Short mmCIF file of C-alpha atoms in Angstrom, two decimals:
data_model
loop_
_atom_site.label_atom_id
_atom_site.label_comp_id
_atom_site.label_asym_id
_atom_site.label_seq_id
_atom_site.Cartn_x
_atom_site.Cartn_y
_atom_site.Cartn_z
CA MET R 267 125.42 -21.24 113.05
CA SER R 268 123.23 -21.90 116.10
CA LEU R 269 121.32 -25.11 116.62
CA SER R 270 118.05 -23.32 115.95
CA GLY R 271 119.14 -22.48 112.46
CA VAL R 272 119.38 -18.72 113.25
CA GLU R 273 122.64 -17.15 112.25
CA ASP R 274 124.83 -15.42 114.80
CA PRO R 275 124.16 -11.64 114.39
CA GLN R 276 127.88 -11.02 114.64
CA ASP R 277 128.32 -12.80 111.27
CA TRP R 278 126.05 -10.17 109.59
CA ASP R 279 124.58 -13.04 107.60
CA TRP R 280 121.24 -11.30 107.55
CA LEU R 281 122.64 -9.61 104.44
CA PRO R 282 122.86 -11.68 101.24
CA ARG R 283 125.90 -13.98 101.36
CA ARG R 284 127.16 -12.71 98.06
CA THR R 285 127.52 -9.21 99.58
CA SER R 286 131.14 -8.50 100.47
CA THR R 287 132.16 -7.54 103.98
CA PHE R 288 133.15 -4.10 102.75
CA THR R 289 129.75 -3.54 101.14
CA ARG R 290 128.00 -4.68 104.30
CA VAL R 291 130.04 -2.20 106.35
CA ILE R 292 129.03 0.58 103.95
CA ILE R 293 125.34 -0.38 104.19
CA ILE R 294 125.37 -0.52 108.00
CA THR R 295 127.24 2.79 108.16
CA ALA R 296 124.62 4.35 105.90
CA LEU R 297 121.81 3.00 108.05
CA LEU R 298 123.44 4.35 111.19
CA GLY R 299 123.92 7.69 109.51
CA THR R 300 120.26 7.78 108.55
CA VAL R 301 119.19 6.99 112.12
CA LEU R 302 121.50 9.64 113.53
CA GLY R 303 120.33 12.13 110.93
CA VAL R 304 116.66 11.58 111.76
CA SER R 305 117.41 11.74 115.48
CA GLY R 306 119.38 14.92 114.97
CA PHE R 307 116.49 16.45 113.04
CA PHE R 308 114.09 15.85 115.92
CA VAL R 309 116.59 17.01 118.55
CA LYS R 310 117.25 20.18 116.54
CA GLY R 311 113.51 20.78 116.28
CA TRP R 312 113.11 20.32 120.04
CA ILE R 313 115.93 22.77 120.77
CA ASP R 314 114.62 25.30 118.24
CA ASP R 315 111.21 25.25 119.95
CA ARG R 316 112.90 25.94 123.31
CA LEU R 317 114.99 28.75 121.85
CA ASP R 318 112.05 30.39 120.10
CA PRO R 319 108.69 28.85 121.13
CA PRO R 320 106.03 28.69 118.41
CA GLY R 321 103.21 31.19 118.57
CA ASP R 322 103.01 34.78 119.69
CA GLU R 323 104.32 36.14 122.95
CA GLY R 324 101.81 35.97 125.77
CA GLU R 325 100.76 38.09 128.71
CA GLN R 326 103.12 40.73 130.04
CA LEU R 327 104.60 39.90 133.45
CA LEU R 328 106.52 41.83 136.06
CA VAL R 329 109.35 39.48 137.06
CA SER R 330 111.67 40.10 140.00
CA ILE R 331 115.36 39.19 139.84
CA PRO R 332 116.74 39.17 143.40
CA GLN R 333 120.11 40.48 144.48
CA GLY R 334 122.90 37.95 143.97
CA ALA R 335 120.92 35.78 141.54
CA SER R 336 123.15 33.56 139.40
CA VAL R 337 122.57 32.70 135.75
CA ASN R 338 121.07 29.41 136.96
CA ASP R 339 118.72 31.27 139.32
CA ILE R 340 117.61 33.68 136.60
CA ALA R 341 116.99 30.85 134.12
CA ARG R 342 114.91 28.98 136.70
CA ILE R 343 112.88 32.08 137.61
CA LEU R 344 112.06 32.82 133.97
CA ASP R 345 111.17 29.17 133.35
CA ASP R 346 108.90 29.11 136.42
CA GLU R 347 107.16 32.29 135.25
CA GLY R 348 106.63 30.86 131.75
CA VAL R 349 108.82 33.51 130.11
CA VAL R 350 111.21 30.99 128.54
CA ALA R 351 110.40 27.43 127.54
CA ASN R 352 113.31 25.65 129.18
CA SER R 353 115.70 26.86 131.87
CA THR R 354 118.57 24.61 130.76
CA VAL R 355 118.44 25.79 127.14
CA PHE R 356 118.20 29.43 128.25
CA ARG R 357 121.11 28.98 130.65
CA TYR R 358 123.38 27.53 127.98
CA TYR R 359 122.30 30.22 125.53
CA LEU R 360 123.31 32.95 128.00
CA ARG R 361 126.66 31.28 128.55
CA TYR R 362 127.19 30.89 124.80
CA LYS R 363 126.51 34.62 124.38
CA ASP R 364 128.65 35.40 127.45
CA ALA R 365 125.65 37.22 128.95
CA GLY R 366 124.64 37.00 132.56
CA ASP R 367 125.74 40.14 134.37
CA PHE R 368 122.17 41.34 134.97
CA GLN R 369 121.00 43.88 137.52
CA ALA R 370 118.65 42.89 140.30
CA GLY R 371 115.22 44.43 140.03
CA SER R 372 111.88 44.17 138.28
CA TYR R 373 111.60 43.42 134.56
CA LEU R 374 108.64 43.65 132.23
CA LEU R 375 108.75 40.40 130.27
CA ASN R 376 106.23 38.35 128.33
CA GLU R 377 105.18 34.74 128.48
CA ASN R 378 106.47 32.55 125.63
CA MET R 379 109.48 34.72 124.73
CA SER R 380 112.45 33.68 122.61
CA VAL R 381 115.69 33.37 124.53
CA TRP R 382 117.26 36.27 122.61
CA ARG R 383 114.31 38.57 123.33
CA ALA R 384 114.42 37.68 127.01
CA LYS R 385 118.20 38.26 127.07
CA ASP R 386 117.83 41.68 125.43
CA VAL R 387 115.20 42.79 127.95
CA LEU R 388 117.40 41.66 130.84
CA LEU R 389 120.36 43.53 129.40
CA THR R 390 118.38 46.79 129.29
CA GLY R 391 118.06 46.75 133.07
CA PRO R 392 115.08 46.79 135.45
CA ALA R 393 111.84 48.28 134.15
CA GLY R 394 111.41 50.70 137.01
CA GLY R 395 114.96 52.02 136.96
CA PRO R 396 117.41 51.08 139.72
CA ALA R 397 116.88 47.84 141.59
CA GLY R 398 114.50 48.12 144.48
CA GLU R 399 112.21 50.77 142.99
CA SER R 400 109.35 48.28 142.60
CA ILE R 401 107.69 46.92 145.70
CA SER R 402 107.98 43.25 146.57
CA VAL R 403 105.18 42.14 148.91
CA LEU R 404 105.83 38.98 150.89
CA LEU R 405 102.87 37.24 152.52
CA PRO R 406 103.93 34.01 154.26
CA GLU R 407 101.69 31.04 154.87
CA GLY R 408 99.47 30.95 157.93
CA LEU R 409 98.41 34.60 158.20
CA THR R 410 94.87 35.52 159.16
CA LEU R 411 92.92 38.06 157.12
CA ALA R 412 93.58 40.70 159.79
CA GLN R 413 97.30 39.94 159.70
CA ILE R 414 97.33 40.16 155.90
CA HIS R 415 95.69 43.59 156.17
CA ASP R 416 98.42 44.78 158.54
CA ARG R 417 101.28 43.24 156.51
CA LEU R 418 100.06 44.92 153.34
CA LEU R 419 99.92 48.31 155.02
CA GLU R 420 103.45 47.79 156.34
CA GLN R 421 104.86 46.82 152.96
CA VAL R 422 102.86 49.11 150.66
CA PRO R 423 102.88 52.61 152.16
CA SER R 424 100.73 53.94 149.32
CA PHE R 425 97.79 51.75 150.36
CA SER R 426 94.94 53.35 152.29
CA ALA R 427 93.99 51.52 155.48
CA ASP R 428 90.31 52.28 154.95
CA ASP R 429 90.28 51.32 151.27
CA LEU R 430 92.16 48.10 151.96
CA ALA R 431 89.79 47.15 154.79
CA ARG R 432 86.84 47.84 152.50
CA THR R 433 88.36 45.75 149.69
CA LEU R 434 89.01 42.81 152.02
CA ALA R 435 85.48 43.00 153.41
CA PHE R 436 83.73 43.57 150.08
CA PRO R 437 85.98 42.25 147.30
CA ALA R 438 85.18 42.91 143.67
CA VAL R 439 85.44 39.18 142.91
CA ARG R 440 85.32 35.93 144.84
CA SER R 441 87.25 32.68 144.64
CA GLU R 442 85.47 29.97 142.68
CA TYR R 443 85.84 27.82 145.81
CA GLN R 444 84.37 30.39 148.17
CA PRO R 445 80.77 29.78 149.28
CA VAL R 446 78.36 32.69 149.53
CA ASN R 447 78.18 34.50 152.85
CA THR R 448 81.81 33.73 153.71
CA THR R 449 84.78 36.06 154.12
CA LEU R 450 88.11 36.04 152.31
CA GLU R 451 89.69 34.25 155.28
CA GLY R 452 91.89 31.49 153.88
CA MET R 453 91.21 32.45 150.26
CA LEU R 454 94.13 34.84 149.63
CA PHE R 455 97.12 32.83 148.53
CA PRO R 456 100.36 33.39 150.46
CA ASP R 457 103.12 34.28 148.01
CA THR R 458 105.47 37.05 146.91
CA TYR R 459 103.68 39.70 144.84
CA LEU R 460 105.58 42.30 142.85
CA LEU R 461 103.89 45.66 142.46
CA ASP R 462 104.79 48.34 139.96
CA GLU R 463 103.97 52.01 140.38
CA ALA R 464 100.39 51.58 139.14
CA THR R 465 99.44 48.50 141.16
CA ALA R 466 101.06 49.90 144.30
CA ALA R 467 98.16 52.34 144.44
CA ASP R 468 95.38 49.84 143.70
CA GLU R 469 94.20 47.76 146.66
CA ASP R 470 91.50 46.03 144.60
CA ALA R 471 93.98 44.87 141.96
CA LEU R 472 96.25 43.15 144.49
CA VAL R 473 93.38 41.39 146.26
CA ILE R 474 92.10 40.16 142.89
CA ARG R 475 95.59 38.85 142.08
CA MET R 476 95.76 37.01 145.42
CA LEU R 477 92.35 35.43 144.85
CA SER R 478 93.30 34.48 141.31
CA ARG R 479 96.53 32.94 142.55
CA PHE R 480 94.60 30.90 145.13
CA ASP R 481 92.28 29.54 142.43
CA GLU R 482 95.26 28.77 140.19
CA VAL R 483 97.04 26.74 142.89
CA ALA R 484 93.79 25.11 144.03
CA ASN R 485 93.13 23.95 140.47
CA GLU R 486 96.67 22.62 140.17
CA VAL R 487 96.40 20.50 143.33
CA GLY R 488 92.91 19.24 142.40
CA LEU R 489 90.80 20.93 145.06
CA ASP R 490 87.69 20.33 142.96
CA THR R 491 88.14 16.56 143.48
CA ALA R 492 87.57 16.87 147.25
CA PRO R 493 84.04 15.40 147.21
CA GLN R 494 85.19 12.27 145.37
CA ARG R 495 88.37 11.84 147.40
CA LEU R 496 87.19 12.74 150.88
CA GLY R 497 83.46 13.29 150.90
CA LEU R 498 84.02 16.94 151.80
CA SER R 499 83.40 20.14 149.90
CA PRO R 500 86.41 22.03 148.51
CA TYR R 501 85.80 24.78 151.07
CA GLU R 502 85.86 22.25 153.91
CA VAL R 503 89.21 20.98 152.64
CA VAL R 504 90.49 24.57 152.70
CA ILE R 505 89.43 24.70 156.36
CA VAL R 506 91.39 21.50 157.03
CA ALA R 507 94.39 22.92 155.15
CA SER R 508 94.28 26.06 157.28
CA LEU R 509 94.36 23.95 160.46
CA ILE R 510 97.32 22.01 159.09
CA GLU R 511 99.09 25.25 158.17
CA ARG R 512 98.85 26.56 161.72
CA GLU R 513 99.71 23.25 163.39
CA ALA R 514 102.51 21.72 161.28
CA LEU R 515 106.07 22.88 161.84
CA ILE R 516 107.77 20.49 159.41
CA ASP R 517 106.51 19.35 156.03
CA GLU R 518 106.66 15.65 156.91
CA ASP R 519 103.93 16.12 159.52
CA ARG R 520 101.35 17.81 157.29
CA SER R 521 99.73 14.72 155.79
CA LYS R 522 99.77 12.96 159.18
CA ILE R 523 97.98 15.86 160.84
CA ALA R 524 95.43 15.69 158.03
CA ARG R 525 94.88 12.01 158.79
CA VAL R 526 94.34 12.70 162.50
CA ILE R 527 91.76 15.36 161.62
CA TYR R 528 89.86 13.01 159.32
CA ASN R 529 90.06 10.13 161.80
CA ARG R 530 88.57 12.33 164.51
CA LEU R 531 85.84 13.62 162.20
CA THR R 532 84.91 10.05 161.31
CA ALA R 533 84.87 9.00 164.98
CA GLU R 534 82.88 12.16 165.86
CA TRP R 535 85.52 13.25 168.34
CA PRO R 536 86.24 16.95 168.99
CA LEU R 537 89.30 18.00 167.00
CA GLN R 538 90.88 19.68 170.06
CA ILE R 539 93.20 21.79 167.90
CA ASP R 540 94.74 24.68 169.80
CA ALA R 541 95.21 26.81 166.68
CA ALA R 542 91.45 27.01 166.15
CA VAL R 543 90.92 28.13 169.74
CA ARG R 544 93.65 30.74 169.34
CA TYR R 545 91.73 32.07 166.35
CA ALA R 546 88.53 32.12 168.39
CA VAL R 547 90.03 34.12 171.28
CA ASN R 548 92.50 36.13 169.13
CA LYS R 549 95.62 34.82 170.87
CA PRO R 550 98.18 34.15 168.14
CA SER R 551 100.93 33.07 170.53
CA ALA R 552 100.10 33.66 174.21
CA PRO R 553 99.44 30.52 176.30
CA LEU R 554 95.83 29.33 176.26
CA THR R 555 93.99 29.24 179.56
CA GLN R 556 91.26 26.87 180.71
CA ALA R 557 88.81 29.72 180.16
CA ASP R 558 89.99 29.97 176.54
CA LEU R 559 89.42 26.25 176.02
CA SER R 560 85.88 26.61 177.37
CA VAL R 561 84.88 29.73 175.45
CA ASP R 562 81.53 29.63 173.68
CA ASN R 563 82.66 30.13 170.10
CA PRO R 564 82.04 28.14 166.89
CA TYR R 565 85.81 27.95 166.38
CA ASN R 566 86.32 26.26 169.75
CA VAL R 567 86.87 22.71 168.55
CA TYR R 568 87.41 21.54 172.11
CA THR R 569 83.73 21.93 172.93
CA ARG R 570 82.26 21.18 169.49
CA VAL R 571 82.43 18.22 167.14
CA GLY R 572 83.26 18.81 163.49
CA LEU R 573 85.18 21.44 161.56
CA PRO R 574 85.12 25.12 162.47
CA PRO R 575 82.83 27.19 160.22
CA GLY R 576 85.67 28.62 158.16
CA PRO R 577 89.44 28.68 157.63
CA ILE R 578 91.59 30.08 160.42
CA ALA R 579 94.49 31.23 158.19
CA ALA R 580 95.80 31.28 154.64
CA PRO R 581 97.09 27.81 153.71
CA GLY R 582 99.94 27.32 151.26
CA ARG R 583 100.28 24.74 148.52
CA GLN R 584 101.79 22.04 150.74
CA SER R 585 98.97 22.24 153.27
CA LEU R 586 96.35 22.11 150.53
CA GLU R 587 98.06 19.05 149.08
CA ALA R 588 98.26 17.41 152.52
CA ALA R 589 94.58 18.07 153.19
CA LEU R 590 93.72 16.39 149.88
CA ASN R 591 96.18 13.53 150.36
CA PRO R 592 96.21 12.46 154.01
CA ALA R 593 98.72 9.86 155.10
CA ASP R 594 97.59 6.32 155.82
CA GLY R 595 97.28 5.68 159.55
CA ILE R 596 94.94 5.19 162.49
CA TRP R 597 96.40 7.93 164.69
CA MET R 598 93.98 9.87 166.87
CA PHE R 599 96.45 12.18 168.63
CA TYR R 600 99.55 14.23 167.99
CA VAL R 601 101.75 16.48 170.10
CA ARG R 602 105.02 18.25 169.54
CA THR R 603 108.03 16.39 170.95
CA ASP R 604 110.84 17.52 168.63
CA GLU R 605 111.52 13.86 167.86
CA PRO R 606 113.23 12.97 165.59
CA GLU R 607 113.88 16.64 164.66
CA THR R 608 113.04 20.11 165.87
CA GLY R 609 109.38 20.89 165.21
CA ALA R 610 108.35 17.26 164.78
CA HIS R 611 105.17 15.85 166.34
CA THR R 612 104.65 12.39 167.77
CA PHE R 613 101.51 10.67 166.46
CA SER R 614 99.68 8.20 168.69
CA VAL R 615 96.84 5.73 168.40
CA THR R 616 95.92 5.31 172.06
CA ARG R 617 95.43 7.85 174.82
CA GLU R 618 98.15 6.16 176.87
CA GLU R 619 100.68 6.62 174.06
CA HIS R 620 99.60 10.21 173.69
CA GLU R 621 99.98 10.96 177.38
CA ALA R 622 103.55 9.64 177.28
CA ALA R 623 104.27 11.94 174.36
CA VAL R 624 102.67 14.87 176.19
CA ALA R 625 105.01 14.24 179.11
CA ILE R 626 107.96 14.64 176.72
CA CYS R 627 106.43 17.85 175.34
CA GLN R 628 106.02 19.26 178.86
CA ALA R 629 109.50 18.22 179.97
CA ARG R 630 110.96 20.06 176.98
CA ASP R 631 108.73 23.11 177.48
CA LEU R 632 107.33 22.91 173.94
CA GLY R 633 104.05 24.61 174.71
CA CYS R 634 101.90 21.76 176.00
#
């Protein structure tokens, strides 16, 4: 017995003293069994809900399984698309059923499917027949509206150039974050879009999907909180994100570039971002001249203070997140130096520090 009068738990004296050791073992074993039984009940319920989610199946989706996809890849893709409730449970189910030799291609699946229904659909093969019959449209981050137009025509031969141009200029719907009297520049989300035979002949439908996808991602990252976070409108944050998208070469730099932009806006300094001038003079990659930097254009942020009037490209999720969550810092400059890794920028507080970094950029012929 301890000095405090509390029995040592190892003596099990919390049970009545007249209870035999054997009886106490039986009681404790029963209690443990009850706990394990209850735990097992809840675990079984959790697994059952992942095998066959409650409720009806949801919206039909066209899901692409790429060539060479493993069982793990397929489980992750279906989880990401909301087809199955849990990739790990689905993966183990497929292995238990010794199923996993699926063809690459496009499959018509539904949200909120049971694992056995999803398996059966995969086993039937791609919806459009042999793999590759559906069209996969890839639109990377950082494209302008004109570049998106050209990429779509390259990848979807059934699209009409005139109809697509008309759809992009006069869309049937607008993003909820798009002010009136603005174009779709920056509002079409860069992603991979899978088209079946019907949608491959419908320019309007694809543009609506791209706008809807932008709104979906914007809502997920909290674009509507821009006024409270930054004192800017959501559309202005999209403009910032588009600048980041065109300037950043590595992910680690995105939030720092955002901070430099906001620091310069606060100090009422010109942003002096080359990507905006390139947009103004339509020079995606050619070296900028002094005449370019002096051009009279609202997107020339060398000669004007403040943001350009609109986005200069289509920002992806990471640039939107960086624009909403700038890094902490008092930097006023940045320039590419490839230190500490290829594509990295050096961020500076003073002009002297910046000029030293520019010298490194010039010595390495990095486009300064």
